[in-house]
Amino acid sequence: MANASIRYGATIRKRYQKIKMEKRTLYHCEVCGRDAVRRKNTSIWECKHCKTVYAGGAYTMTTPAGSAAKRLIEGIKTG
Ligand SMILES: [Zn+2]
């Protein structure tokens, strides 16, 4: 009983740490070349360095629709 609860707690902690780490991960910015892209909102990522905004997944930056969304955002930014 005691052993089981300890193992359960460890699993939750581990999973929480993993999510936390993924959220804090800095991604490579294609515009300025620095690893400074951070998740800003759900599906919105922003480079701390050059302020470029990327659209991506909620927890990671790479999604199949990512490149299309990126083009759209770039179009709004320049136009
Ligand atoms: Zn950048």
mmCIF file with all atom_site columns, N, CA and C and ligand atoms in Angstrom:
data_model
loop_
_atom_site.group_PDB
_atom_site.id
_atom_site.type_symbol
_atom_site.label_atom_id
_atom_site.label_alt_id
_atom_site.label_comp_id
_atom_site.label_asym_id
_atom_site.label_entity_id
_atom_site.label_seq_id
_atom_site.pdbx_PDB_ins_code
_atom_site.Cartn_x
_atom_site.Cartn_y
_atom_site.Cartn_z
_atom_site.occupancy
_atom_site.B_iso_or_equiv
_atom_site.pdbx_formal_charge
_atom_site.auth_seq_id
_atom_site.auth_comp_id
_atom_site.auth_asym_id
_atom_site.auth_atom_id
_atom_site.pdbx_PDB_model_num
ATOM   1   N  N  . MET A 1 1  ? 0.842  -1.210 0.000   1.00 0.00 ? 1  MET A N  1
ATOM   2   C  CA . MET A 1 1  ? 0.000  0.000  0.000   1.00 0.00 ? 1  MET A CA 1
ATOM   3   C  C  . MET A 1 1  ? 0.876  1.259  0.000   1.00 0.00 ? 1  MET A C  1
ATOM   4   N  N  . ALA A 1 2  ? 1.799  1.305  0.955   1.00 0.00 ? 2  ALA A N  1
ATOM   5   C  CA . ALA A 1 2  ? 2.676  2.474  1.048   1.00 0.00 ? 2  ALA A CA 1
ATOM   6   C  C  . ALA A 1 2  ? 3.565  2.572  -0.192  1.00 0.00 ? 2  ALA A C  1
ATOM   7   N  N  . ASN A 1 3  ? 4.092  1.435  -0.591  1.00 0.00 ? 3  ASN A N  1
ATOM   8   C  CA . ASN A 1 3  ? 4.955  1.402  -1.777  1.00 0.00 ? 3  ASN A CA 1
ATOM   9   C  C  . ASN A 1 3  ? 4.217  1.896  -3.012  1.00 0.00 ? 3  ASN A C  1
ATOM   10  N  N  . ALA A 1 4  ? 2.977  1.447  -3.144  1.00 0.00 ? 4  ALA A N  1
ATOM   11  C  CA . ALA A 1 4  ? 2.183  1.811  -4.307  1.00 0.00 ? 4  ALA A CA 1
ATOM   12  C  C  . ALA A 1 4  ? 1.968  3.323  -4.369  1.00 0.00 ? 4  ALA A C  1
ATOM   13  N  N  . SER A 1 5  ? 1.683  3.945  -3.246  1.00 0.00 ? 5  SER A N  1
ATOM   14  C  CA . SER A 1 5  ? 1.423  5.380  -3.243  1.00 0.00 ? 5  SER A CA 1
ATOM   15  C  C  . SER A 1 5  ? 2.697  6.174  -3.544  1.00 0.00 ? 5  SER A C  1
ATOM   16  N  N  . ILE A 1 6  ? 3.834  5.676  -3.085  1.00 0.00 ? 6  ILE A N  1
ATOM   17  C  CA . ILE A 1 6  ? 5.102  6.353  -3.372  1.00 0.00 ? 6  ILE A CA 1
ATOM   18  C  C  . ILE A 1 6  ? 5.382  6.334  -4.881  1.00 0.00 ? 6  ILE A C  1
ATOM   19  N  N  . ARG A 1 7  ? 5.159  5.147  -5.463  1.00 0.00 ? 7  ARG A N  1
ATOM   20  C  CA . ARG A 1 7  ? 5.406  5.008  -6.892  1.00 0.00 ? 7  ARG A CA 1
ATOM   21  C  C  . ARG A 1 7  ? 4.464  5.927  -7.690  1.00 0.00 ? 7  ARG A C  1
ATOM   22  N  N  . TYR A 1 8  ? 3.238  6.013  -7.259  1.00 0.00 ? 8  TYR A N  1
ATOM   23  C  CA . TYR A 1 8  ? 2.242  6.845  -7.925  1.00 0.00 ? 8  TYR A CA 1
ATOM   24  C  C  . TYR A 1 8  ? 2.676  8.319  -7.884  1.00 0.00 ? 8  TYR A C  1
ATOM   25  N  N  . GLY A 1 9  ? 3.118  8.755  -6.699  1.00 0.00 ? 9  GLY A N  1
ATOM   26  C  CA . GLY A 1 9  ? 3.567  10.140 -6.541  1.00 0.00 ? 9  GLY A CA 1
ATOM   27  C  C  . GLY A 1 9  ? 4.748  10.454 -7.437  1.00 0.00 ? 9  GLY A C  1
ATOM   28  N  N  . ALA A 1 10 ? 5.675  9.521  -7.533  1.00 0.00 ? 10 ALA A N  1
ATOM   29  C  CA . ALA A 1 10 ? 6.866  9.724  -8.356  1.00 0.00 ? 10 ALA A CA 1
ATOM   30  C  C  . ALA A 1 10 ? 6.486  9.870  -9.823  1.00 0.00 ? 10 ALA A C  1
ATOM   31  N  N  . THR A 1 11 ? 5.527  9.083  -10.252 1.00 0.00 ? 11 THR A N  1
ATOM   32  C  CA . THR A 1 11 ? 5.096  9.130  -11.654 1.00 0.00 ? 11 THR A CA 1
ATOM   33  C  C  . THR A 1 11 ? 4.499  10.498 -11.977 1.00 0.00 ? 11 THR A C  1
ATOM   34  N  N  . ILE A 1 12 ? 3.650  10.987 -11.086 1.00 0.00 ? 12 ILE A N  1
ATOM   35  C  CA . ILE A 1 12 ? 3.024  12.295 -11.290 1.00 0.00 ? 12 ILE A CA 1
ATOM   36  C  C  . ILE A 1 12 ? 4.096  13.390 -11.342 1.00 0.00 ? 12 ILE A C  1
ATOM   37  N  N  . ARG A 1 13 ? 5.033  13.334 -10.406 1.00 0.00 ? 13 ARG A N  1
ATOM   38  C  CA . ARG A 1 13 ? 6.098  14.329 -10.351 1.00 0.00 ? 13 ARG A CA 1
ATOM   39  C  C  . ARG A 1 13 ? 6.904  14.324 -11.642 1.00 0.00 ? 13 ARG A C  1
ATOM   40  N  N  . LYS A 1 14 ? 7.229  13.133 -12.093 1.00 0.00 ? 14 LYS A N  1
ATOM   41  C  CA . LYS A 1 14 ? 8.020  12.968 -13.300 1.00 0.00 ? 14 LYS A CA 1
ATOM   42  C  C  . LYS A 1 14 ? 7.285  13.567 -14.508 1.00 0.00 ? 14 LYS A C  1
ATOM   43  N  N  . ARG A 1 15 ? 5.996  13.243 -14.591 1.00 0.00 ? 15 ARG A N  1
ATOM   44  C  CA . ARG A 1 15 ? 5.193  13.727 -15.707 1.00 0.00 ? 15 ARG A CA 1
ATOM   45  C  C  . ARG A 1 15 ? 5.080  15.252 -15.653 1.00 0.00 ? 15 ARG A C  1
ATOM   46  N  N  . TYR A 1 16 ? 4.883  15.784 -14.480 1.00 0.00 ? 16 TYR A N  1
ATOM   47  C  CA . TYR A 1 16 ? 4.766  17.226 -14.308 1.00 0.00 ? 16 TYR A CA 1
ATOM   48  C  C  . TYR A 1 16 ? 6.062  17.913 -14.733 1.00 0.00 ? 16 TYR A C  1
ATOM   49  N  N  . GLN A 1 17 ? 7.181  17.331 -14.312 1.00 0.00 ? 17 GLN A N  1
ATOM   50  C  CA . GLN A 1 17 ? 8.478  17.903 -14.669 1.00 0.00 ? 17 GLN A CA 1
ATOM   51  C  C  . GLN A 1 17 ? 8.682  17.919 -16.169 1.00 0.00 ? 17 GLN A C  1
ATOM   52  N  N  . LYS A 1 18 ? 8.222  16.861 -16.828 1.00 0.00 ? 18 LYS A N  1
ATOM   53  C  CA . LYS A 1 18 ? 8.390  16.759 -18.269 1.00 0.00 ? 18 LYS A CA 1
ATOM   54  C  C  . LYS A 1 18 ? 7.595  17.870 -18.967 1.00 0.00 ? 18 LYS A C  1
ATOM   55  N  N  . ILE A 1 19 ? 6.356  18.078 -18.545 1.00 0.00 ? 19 ILE A N  1
ATOM   56  C  CA . ILE A 1 19 ? 5.513  19.123 -19.127 1.00 0.00 ? 19 ILE A CA 1
ATOM   57  C  C  . ILE A 1 19 ? 6.142  20.492 -18.881 1.00 0.00 ? 19 ILE A C  1
ATOM   58  N  N  . LYS A 1 20 ? 6.607  20.692 -17.675 1.00 0.00 ? 20 LYS A N  1
ATOM   59  C  CA . LYS A 1 20 ? 7.237  21.954 -17.302 1.00 0.00 ? 20 LYS A CA 1
ATOM   60  C  C  . LYS A 1 20 ? 8.449  22.232 -18.194 1.00 0.00 ? 20 LYS A C  1
ATOM   61  N  N  . MET A 1 21 ? 9.250  21.203 -18.401 1.00 0.00 ? 21 MET A N  1
ATOM   62  C  CA . MET A 1 21 ? 10.450 21.343 -19.218 1.00 0.00 ? 21 MET A CA 1
ATOM   63  C  C  . MET A 1 21 ? 10.101 21.680 -20.658 1.00 0.00 ? 21 MET A C  1
ATOM   64  N  N  . GLU A 1 22 ? 9.086  21.004 -21.184 1.00 0.00 ? 22 GLU A N  1
ATOM   65  C  CA . GLU A 1 22 ? 8.702  21.254 -22.564 1.00 0.00 ? 22 GLU A CA 1
ATOM   66  C  C  . GLU A 1 22 ? 8.193  22.683 -22.743 1.00 0.00 ? 22 GLU A C  1
ATOM   67  N  N  . LYS A 1 23 ? 7.481  23.149 -21.757 1.00 0.00 ? 23 LYS A N  1
ATOM   68  C  CA . LYS A 1 23 ? 6.960  24.518 -21.819 1.00 0.00 ? 23 LYS A CA 1
ATOM   69  C  C  . LYS A 1 23 ? 8.092  25.544 -21.772 1.00 0.00 ? 23 LYS A C  1
ATOM   70  N  N  . ARG A 1 24 ? 9.147  25.211 -21.048 1.00 0.00 ? 24 ARG A N  1
ATOM   71  C  CA . ARG A 1 24 ? 10.245 26.167 -20.873 1.00 0.00 ? 24 ARG A CA 1
ATOM   72  C  C  . ARG A 1 24 ? 11.290 26.080 -21.974 1.00 0.00 ? 24 ARG A C  1
ATOM   73  N  N  . THR A 1 25 ? 11.202 25.044 -22.780 1.00 0.00 ? 25 THR A N  1
ATOM   74  C  CA . THR A 1 25 ? 12.206 24.844 -23.827 1.00 0.00 ? 25 THR A CA 1
ATOM   75  C  C  . THR A 1 25 ? 12.213 26.022 -24.799 1.00 0.00 ? 25 THR A C  1
ATOM   76  N  N  . LEU A 1 26 ? 13.414 26.459 -25.128 1.00 0.00 ? 26 LEU A N  1
ATOM   77  C  CA . LEU A 1 26 ? 13.540 27.513 -26.122 1.00 0.00 ? 26 LEU A CA 1
ATOM   78  C  C  . LEU A 1 26 ? 13.791 26.875 -27.484 1.00 0.00 ? 26 LEU A C  1
ATOM   79  N  N  . TYR A 1 27 ? 13.048 27.299 -28.453 1.00 0.00 ? 27 TYR A N  1
ATOM   80  C  CA . TYR A 1 27 ? 13.175 26.748 -29.786 1.00 0.00 ? 27 TYR A CA 1
ATOM   81  C  C  . TYR A 1 27 ? 13.996 27.659 -30.687 1.00 0.00 ? 27 TYR A C  1
ATOM   82  N  N  . HIS A 1 28 ? 14.521 27.071 -31.719 1.00 0.00 ? 28 HIS A N  1
ATOM   83  C  CA . HIS A 1 28 ? 15.387 27.801 -32.630 1.00 0.00 ? 28 HIS A CA 1
ATOM   84  C  C  . HIS A 1 28 ? 14.578 28.783 -33.477 1.00 0.00 ? 28 HIS A C  1
ATOM   85  N  N  . CYS A 1 29 ? 15.020 29.997 -33.521 1.00 0.00 ? 29 CYS A N  1
ATOM   86  C  CA . CYS A 1 29 ? 14.353 31.021 -34.318 1.00 0.00 ? 29 CYS A CA 1
ATOM   87  C  C  . CYS A 1 29 ? 14.985 31.074 -35.701 1.00 0.00 ? 29 CYS A C  1
ATOM   88  N  N  . GLU A 1 30 ? 14.177 30.899 -36.721 1.00 0.00 ? 30 GLU A N  1
ATOM   89  C  CA . GLU A 1 30 ? 14.690 30.903 -38.090 1.00 0.00 ? 30 GLU A CA 1
ATOM   90  C  C  . GLU A 1 30 ? 15.073 32.312 -38.545 1.00 0.00 ? 30 GLU A C  1
ATOM   91  N  N  . VAL A 1 31 ? 14.520 33.308 -37.915 1.00 0.00 ? 31 VAL A N  1
ATOM   92  C  CA . VAL A 1 31 ? 14.744 34.687 -38.354 1.00 0.00 ? 31 VAL A CA 1
ATOM   93  C  C  . VAL A 1 31 ? 16.073 35.220 -37.829 1.00 0.00 ? 31 VAL A C  1
ATOM   94  N  N  . CYS A 1 32 ? 16.323 35.093 -36.536 1.00 0.00 ? 32 CYS A N  1
ATOM   95  C  CA . CYS A 1 32 ? 17.555 35.639 -35.966 1.00 0.00 ? 32 CYS A CA 1
ATOM   96  C  C  . CYS A 1 32 ? 18.581 34.559 -35.647 1.00 0.00 ? 32 CYS A C  1
ATOM   97  N  N  . GLY A 1 33 ? 18.187 33.278 -35.784 1.00 0.00 ? 33 GLY A N  1
ATOM   98  C  CA . GLY A 1 33 ? 19.134 32.190 -35.610 1.00 0.00 ? 33 GLY A CA 1
ATOM   99  C  C  . GLY A 1 33 ? 19.474 31.856 -34.169 1.00 0.00 ? 33 GLY A C  1
ATOM   100 N  N  . ARG A 1 34 ? 18.750 32.413 -33.227 1.00 0.00 ? 34 ARG A N  1
ATOM   101 C  CA . ARG A 1 34 ? 19.007 32.124 -31.814 1.00 0.00 ? 34 ARG A CA 1
ATOM   102 C  C  . ARG A 1 34 ? 17.974 31.148 -31.266 1.00 0.00 ? 34 ARG A C  1
ATOM   103 N  N  . ASP A 1 35 ? 18.341 30.446 -30.211 1.00 0.00 ? 35 ASP A N  1
ATOM   104 C  CA . ASP A 1 35 ? 17.376 29.571 -29.543 1.00 0.00 ? 35 ASP A CA 1
ATOM   105 C  C  . ASP A 1 35 ? 16.637 30.406 -28.503 1.00 0.00 ? 35 ASP A C  1
ATOM   106 N  N  . ALA A 1 36 ? 15.665 31.150 -28.965 1.00 0.00 ? 36 ALA A N  1
ATOM   107 C  CA . ALA A 1 36 ? 14.994 32.105 -28.081 1.00 0.00 ? 36 ALA A CA 1
ATOM   108 C  C  . ALA A 1 36 ? 13.485 32.119 -28.262 1.00 0.00 ? 36 ALA A C  1
ATOM   109 N  N  . VAL A 1 37 ? 12.951 31.121 -28.958 1.00 0.00 ? 37 VAL A N  1
ATOM   110 C  CA . VAL A 1 37 ? 11.505 31.085 -29.193 1.00 0.00 ? 37 VAL A CA 1
ATOM   111 C  C  . VAL A 1 37 ? 10.821 30.377 -28.034 1.00 0.00 ? 37 VAL A C  1
ATOM   112 N  N  . ARG A 1 38 ? 9.916  31.060 -27.419 1.00 0.00 ? 38 ARG A N  1
ATOM   113 C  CA . ARG A 1 38 ? 9.200  30.513 -26.271 1.00 0.00 ? 38 ARG A CA 1
ATOM   114 C  C  . ARG A 1 38 ? 7.709  30.526 -26.515 1.00 0.00 ? 38 ARG A C  1
ATOM   115 N  N  . ARG A 1 39 ? 6.998  29.601 -25.860 1.00 0.00 ? 39 ARG A N  1
ATOM   116 C  CA . ARG A 1 39 ? 5.549  29.549 -25.998 1.00 0.00 ? 39 ARG A CA 1
ATOM   117 C  C  . ARG A 1 39 ? 4.939  30.753 -25.290 1.00 0.00 ? 39 ARG A C  1
ATOM   118 N  N  . LYS A 1 40 ? 4.119  31.467 -25.998 1.00 0.00 ? 40 LYS A N  1
ATOM   119 C  CA . LYS A 1 40 ? 3.513  32.672 -25.446 1.00 0.00 ? 40 LYS A CA 1
ATOM   120 C  C  . LYS A 1 40 ? 2.069  32.399 -25.039 1.00 0.00 ? 40 LYS A C  1
ATOM   121 N  N  . ASN A 1 41 ? 1.323  31.796 -25.954 1.00 0.00 ? 41 ASN A N  1
ATOM   122 C  CA . ASN A 1 41 ? -0.063 31.402 -25.716 1.00 0.00 ? 41 ASN A CA 1
ATOM   123 C  C  . ASN A 1 41 ? -0.256 30.022 -26.328 1.00 0.00 ? 41 ASN A C  1
ATOM   124 N  N  . THR A 1 42 ? -1.433 29.490 -26.224 1.00 0.00 ? 42 THR A N  1
ATOM   125 C  CA . THR A 1 42 ? -1.725 28.228 -26.903 1.00 0.00 ? 42 THR A CA 1
ATOM   126 C  C  . THR A 1 42 ? -1.520 28.436 -28.398 1.00 0.00 ? 42 THR A C  1
ATOM   127 N  N  . SER A 1 43 ? -0.594 27.664 -28.953 1.00 0.00 ? 43 SER A N  1
ATOM   128 C  CA . SER A 1 43 ? -0.301 27.711 -30.388 1.00 0.00 ? 43 SER A CA 1
ATOM   129 C  C  . SER A 1 43 ? 0.426  28.970 -30.849 1.00 0.00 ? 43 SER A C  1
ATOM   130 N  N  . ILE A 1 44 ? 0.756  29.851 -29.950 1.00 0.00 ? 44 ILE A N  1
ATOM   131 C  CA . ILE A 1 44 ? 1.497  31.051 -30.355 1.00 0.00 ? 44 ILE A CA 1
ATOM   132 C  C  . ILE A 1 44 ? 2.863  31.042 -29.666 1.00 0.00 ? 44 ILE A C  1
ATOM   133 N  N  . TRP A 1 45 ? 3.898  31.183 -30.478 1.00 0.00 ? 45 TRP A N  1
ATOM   134 C  CA . TRP A 1 45 ? 5.260  31.176 -29.974 1.00 0.00 ? 45 TRP A CA 1
ATOM   135 C  C  . TRP A 1 45 ? 5.921  32.485 -30.371 1.00 0.00 ? 45 TRP A C  1
ATOM   136 N  N  . GLU A 1 46 ? 6.750  33.025 -29.485 1.00 0.00 ? 46 GLU A N  1
ATOM   137 C  CA . GLU A 1 46 ? 7.397  34.288 -29.790 1.00 0.00 ? 46 GLU A CA 1
ATOM   138 C  C  . GLU A 1 46 ? 8.882  34.217 -29.494 1.00 0.00 ? 46 GLU A C  1
ATOM   139 N  N  . CYS A 1 47 ? 9.666  34.775 -30.390 1.00 0.00 ? 47 CYS A N  1
ATOM   140 C  CA . CYS A 1 47 ? 11.104 34.844 -30.177 1.00 0.00 ? 47 CYS A CA 1
ATOM   141 C  C  . CYS A 1 47 ? 11.389 36.017 -29.249 1.00 0.00 ? 47 CYS A C  1
ATOM   142 N  N  . LYS A 1 48 ? 12.055 35.711 -28.139 1.00 0.00 ? 48 LYS A N  1
ATOM   143 C  CA . LYS A 1 48 ? 12.386 36.752 -27.173 1.00 0.00 ? 48 LYS A CA 1
ATOM   144 C  C  . LYS A 1 48 ? 13.365 37.762 -27.754 1.00 0.00 ? 48 LYS A C  1
ATOM   145 N  N  . HIS A 1 49 ? 14.133 37.292 -28.718 1.00 0.00 ? 49 HIS A N  1
ATOM   146 C  CA . HIS A 1 49 ? 15.221 38.118 -29.229 1.00 0.00 ? 49 HIS A CA 1
ATOM   147 C  C  . HIS A 1 49 ? 14.752 39.106 -30.299 1.00 0.00 ? 49 HIS A C  1
ATOM   148 N  N  . CYS A 1 50 ? 14.035 38.585 -31.323 1.00 0.00 ? 50 CYS A N  1
ATOM   149 C  CA . CYS A 1 50 ? 13.653 39.456 -32.439 1.00 0.00 ? 50 CYS A CA 1
ATOM   150 C  C  . CYS A 1 50 ? 12.139 39.679 -32.511 1.00 0.00 ? 50 CYS A C  1
ATOM   151 N  N  . LYS A 1 51 ? 11.399 39.086 -31.561 1.00 0.00 ? 51 LYS A N  1
ATOM   152 C  CA . LYS A 1 51 ? 9.938  39.283 -31.450 1.00 0.00 ? 51 LYS A CA 1
ATOM   153 C  C  . LYS A 1 51 ? 9.138  38.670 -32.593 1.00 0.00 ? 51 LYS A C  1
ATOM   154 N  N  . THR A 1 52 ? 9.761  37.792 -33.367 1.00 0.00 ? 52 THR A N  1
ATOM   155 C  CA . THR A 1 52 ? 9.020  37.086 -34.410 1.00 0.00 ? 52 THR A CA 1
ATOM   156 C  C  . THR A 1 52 ? 8.000  36.154 -33.769 1.00 0.00 ? 52 THR A C  1
ATOM   157 N  N  . VAL A 1 53 ? 6.793  36.159 -34.284 1.00 0.00 ? 53 VAL A N  1
ATOM   158 C  CA . VAL A 1 53 ? 5.729  35.315 -33.742 1.00 0.00 ? 53 VAL A CA 1
ATOM   159 C  C  . VAL A 1 53 ? 5.514  34.127 -34.668 1.00 0.00 ? 53 VAL A C  1
ATOM   160 N  N  . TYR A 1 54 ? 5.495  32.945 -34.067 1.00 0.00 ? 54 TYR A N  1
ATOM   161 C  CA . TYR A 1 54 ? 5.256  31.706 -34.805 1.00 0.00 ? 54 TYR A CA 1
ATOM   162 C  C  . TYR A 1 54 ? 3.957  31.083 -34.314 1.00 0.00 ? 54 TYR A C  1
ATOM   163 N  N  . ALA A 1 55 ? 3.270  30.386 -35.220 1.00 0.00 ? 55 ALA A N  1
ATOM   164 C  CA . ALA A 1 55 ? 2.124  29.580 -34.818 1.00 0.00 ? 55 ALA A CA 1
ATOM   165 C  C  . ALA A 1 55 ? 2.554  28.130 -34.819 1.00 0.00 ? 55 ALA A C  1
ATOM   166 N  N  . GLY A 1 56 ? 2.171  27.388 -33.804 1.00 0.00 ? 56 GLY A N  1
ATOM   167 C  CA . GLY A 1 56 ? 2.567  25.996 -33.725 1.00 0.00 ? 56 GLY A CA 1
ATOM   168 C  C  . GLY A 1 56 ? 1.629  25.232 -32.827 1.00 0.00 ? 56 GLY A C  1
ATOM   169 N  N  . GLY A 1 57 ? 2.082  24.088 -32.339 1.00 0.00 ? 57 GLY A N  1
ATOM   170 C  CA . GLY A 1 57 ? 1.274  23.297 -31.441 1.00 0.00 ? 57 GLY A CA 1
ATOM   171 C  C  . GLY A 1 57 ? 1.240  23.923 -30.066 1.00 0.00 ? 57 GLY A C  1
ATOM   172 N  N  . ALA A 1 58 ? 0.387  23.381 -29.208 1.00 0.00 ? 58 ALA A N  1
ATOM   173 C  CA . ALA A 1 58 ? 0.223  23.945 -27.875 1.00 0.00 ? 58 ALA A CA 1
ATOM   174 C  C  . ALA A 1 58 ? 1.465  23.739 -27.018 1.00 0.00 ? 58 ALA A C  1
ATOM   175 N  N  . TYR A 1 59 ? 2.179  22.636 -27.220 1.00 0.00 ? 59 TYR A N  1
ATOM   176 C  CA . TYR A 1 59 ? 3.323  22.340 -26.355 1.00 0.00 ? 59 TYR A CA 1
ATOM   177 C  C  . TYR A 1 59 ? 4.630  22.193 -27.113 1.00 0.00 ? 59 TYR A C  1
ATOM   178 N  N  . THR A 1 60 ? 4.550  21.943 -28.389 1.00 0.00 ? 60 THR A N  1
ATOM   179 C  CA . THR A 1 60 ? 5.766  21.919 -29.195 1.00 0.00 ? 60 THR A CA 1
ATOM   180 C  C  . THR A 1 60 ? 5.536  22.759 -30.434 1.00 0.00 ? 60 THR A C  1
ATOM   181 N  N  . MET A 1 61 ? 6.595  23.188 -31.056 1.00 0.00 ? 61 MET A N  1
ATOM   182 C  CA . MET A 1 61 ? 6.445  24.128 -32.146 1.00 0.00 ? 61 MET A CA 1
ATOM   183 C  C  . MET A 1 61 ? 6.101  23.478 -33.477 1.00 0.00 ? 61 MET A C  1
ATOM   184 N  N  . THR A 1 62 ? 6.391  22.214 -33.619 1.00 0.00 ? 62 THR A N  1
ATOM   185 C  CA . THR A 1 62 ? 6.226  21.582 -34.929 1.00 0.00 ? 62 THR A CA 1
ATOM   186 C  C  . THR A 1 62 ? 4.855  20.946 -35.109 1.00 0.00 ? 62 THR A C  1
ATOM   187 N  N  . THR A 1 63 ? 4.095  21.449 -36.034 1.00 0.00 ? 63 THR A N  1
ATOM   188 C  CA . THR A 1 63 ? 2.822  20.841 -36.434 1.00 0.00 ? 63 THR A CA 1
ATOM   189 C  C  . THR A 1 63 ? 2.764  20.829 -37.952 1.00 0.00 ? 63 THR A C  1
ATOM   190 N  N  . PRO A 1 64 ? 1.991  19.933 -38.541 1.00 0.00 ? 64 PRO A N  1
ATOM   191 C  CA . PRO A 1 64 ? 1.882  19.892 -40.014 1.00 0.00 ? 64 PRO A CA 1
ATOM   192 C  C  . PRO A 1 64 ? 1.412  21.218 -40.605 1.00 0.00 ? 64 PRO A C  1
ATOM   193 N  N  . ALA A 1 65 ? 0.560  21.912 -39.886 1.00 0.00 ? 65 ALA A N  1
ATOM   194 C  CA . ALA A 1 65 ? 0.005  23.161 -40.400 1.00 0.00 ? 65 ALA A CA 1
ATOM   195 C  C  . ALA A 1 65 ? 0.898  24.354 -40.072 1.00 0.00 ? 65 ALA A C  1
ATOM   196 N  N  . GLY A 1 66 ? 1.974  24.104 -39.379 1.00 0.00 ? 66 GLY A N  1
ATOM   197 C  CA . GLY A 1 66 ? 2.835  25.181 -38.882 1.00 0.00 ? 66 GLY A CA 1
ATOM   198 C  C  . GLY A 1 66 ? 3.349  26.122 -39.950 1.00 0.00 ? 66 GLY A C  1
ATOM   199 N  N  . SER A 1 67 ? 3.837  25.582 -41.064 1.00 0.00 ? 67 SER A N  1
ATOM   200 C  CA . SER A 1 67 ? 4.447  26.437 -42.077 1.00 0.00 ? 67 SER A CA 1
ATOM   201 C  C  . SER A 1 67 ? 3.420  27.346 -42.730 1.00 0.00 ? 67 SER A C  1
ATOM   202 N  N  . ALA A 1 68 ? 2.213  26.841 -42.954 1.00 0.00 ? 68 ALA A N  1
ATOM   203 C  CA . ALA A 1 68 ? 1.163  27.649 -43.557 1.00 0.00 ? 68 ALA A CA 1
ATOM   204 C  C  . ALA A 1 68 ? 0.771  28.796 -42.628 1.00 0.00 ? 68 ALA A C  1
ATOM   205 N  N  . ALA A 1 69 ? 0.640  28.470 -41.350 1.00 0.00 ? 69 ALA A N  1
ATOM   206 C  CA . ALA A 1 69 ? 0.269  29.485 -40.366 1.00 0.00 ? 69 ALA A CA 1
ATOM   207 C  C  . ALA A 1 69 ? 1.363  30.535 -40.246 1.00 0.00 ? 69 ALA A C  1
ATOM   208 N  N  . LYS A 1 70 ? 2.606  30.097 -40.349 1.00 0.00 ? 70 LYS A N  1
ATOM   209 C  CA . LYS A 1 70 ? 3.726  31.009 -40.241 1.00 0.00 ? 70 LYS A CA 1
ATOM   210 C  C  . LYS A 1 70 ? 3.722  32.025 -41.392 1.00 0.00 ? 70 LYS A C  1
ATOM   211 N  N  . ARG A 1 71 ? 3.439  31.504 -42.572 1.00 0.00 ? 71 ARG A N  1
ATOM   212 C  CA . ARG A 1 71 ? 3.375  32.392 -43.738 1.00 0.00 ? 71 ARG A CA 1
ATOM   213 C  C  . ARG A 1 71 ? 2.296  33.452 -43.542 1.00 0.00 ? 71 ARG A C  1
ATOM   214 N  N  . LEU A 1 72 ? 1.175  33.007 -43.005 1.00 0.00 ? 72 LEU A N  1
ATOM   215 C  CA . LEU A 1 72 ? 0.051  33.898 -42.764 1.00 0.00 ? 72 LEU A CA 1
ATOM   216 C  C  . LEU A 1 72 ? 0.444  35.006 -41.793 1.00 0.00 ? 72 LEU A C  1
ATOM   217 N  N  . ILE A 1 73 ? 1.090  34.637 -40.712 1.00 0.00 ? 73 ILE A N  1
ATOM   218 C  CA . ILE A 1 73 ? 1.506  35.613 -39.704 1.00 0.00 ? 73 ILE A CA 1
ATOM   219 C  C  . ILE A 1 73 ? 2.524  36.600 -40.274 1.00 0.00 ? 73 ILE A C  1
ATOM   220 N  N  . GLU A 1 74 ? 3.456  36.079 -41.045 1.00 0.00 ? 74 GLU A N  1
ATOM   221 C  CA . GLU A 1 74 ? 4.453  36.949 -41.667 1.00 0.00 ? 74 GLU A CA 1
ATOM   222 C  C  . GLU A 1 74 ? 3.796  37.951 -42.607 1.00 0.00 ? 74 GLU A C  1
ATOM   223 N  N  . GLY A 1 75 ? 2.750  37.493 -43.305 1.00 0.00 ? 75 GLY A N  1
ATOM   224 C  CA . GLY A 1 75 ? 2.016  38.360 -44.226 1.00 0.00 ? 75 GLY A CA 1
ATOM   225 C  C  . GLY A 1 75 ? 1.332  39.497 -43.479 1.00 0.00 ? 75 GLY A C  1
ATOM   226 N  N  . ILE A 1 76 ? 0.743  39.187 -42.337 1.00 0.00 ? 76 ILE A N  1
ATOM   227 C  CA . ILE A 1 76 ? 0.071  40.192 -41.523 1.00 0.00 ? 76 ILE A CA 1
ATOM   228 C  C  . ILE A 1 76 ? 1.080  41.205 -40.983 1.00 0.00 ? 76 ILE A C  1
ATOM   229 N  N  . LYS A 1 77 ? 2.216  40.688 -40.553 1.00 0.00 ? 77 LYS A N  1
ATOM   230 C  CA . LYS A 1 77 ? 3.257  41.517 -39.949 1.00 0.00 ? 77 LYS A CA 1
ATOM   231 C  C  . LYS A 1 77 ? 3.831  42.528 -40.936 1.00 0.00 ? 77 LYS A C  1
ATOM   232 N  N  . THR A 1 78 ? 4.096  42.077 -42.164 1.00 0.00 ? 78 THR A N  1
ATOM   233 C  CA . THR A 1 78 ? 4.727  42.970 -43.139 1.00 0.00 ? 78 THR A CA 1
ATOM   234 C  C  . THR A 1 78 ? 3.682  43.869 -43.819 1.00 0.00 ? 78 THR A C  1
ATOM   235 N  N  . GLY A 1 79 ? 2.471  43.355 -43.978 1.00 0.00 ? 79 GLY A N  1
ATOM   236 C  CA . GLY A 1 79 ? 1.448  44.138 -44.651 1.00 0.00 ? 79 GLY A CA 1
ATOM   237 C  C  . GLY A 1 79 ? 0.752  44.976 -43.627 1.00 0.00 ? 79 GLY A C  1
HETATM 238 ZN ZN . ZN  B 2 .  ? 14.428 35.506 -33.340 1.00 0.00 ? 1  ZN  B ZN 1
#
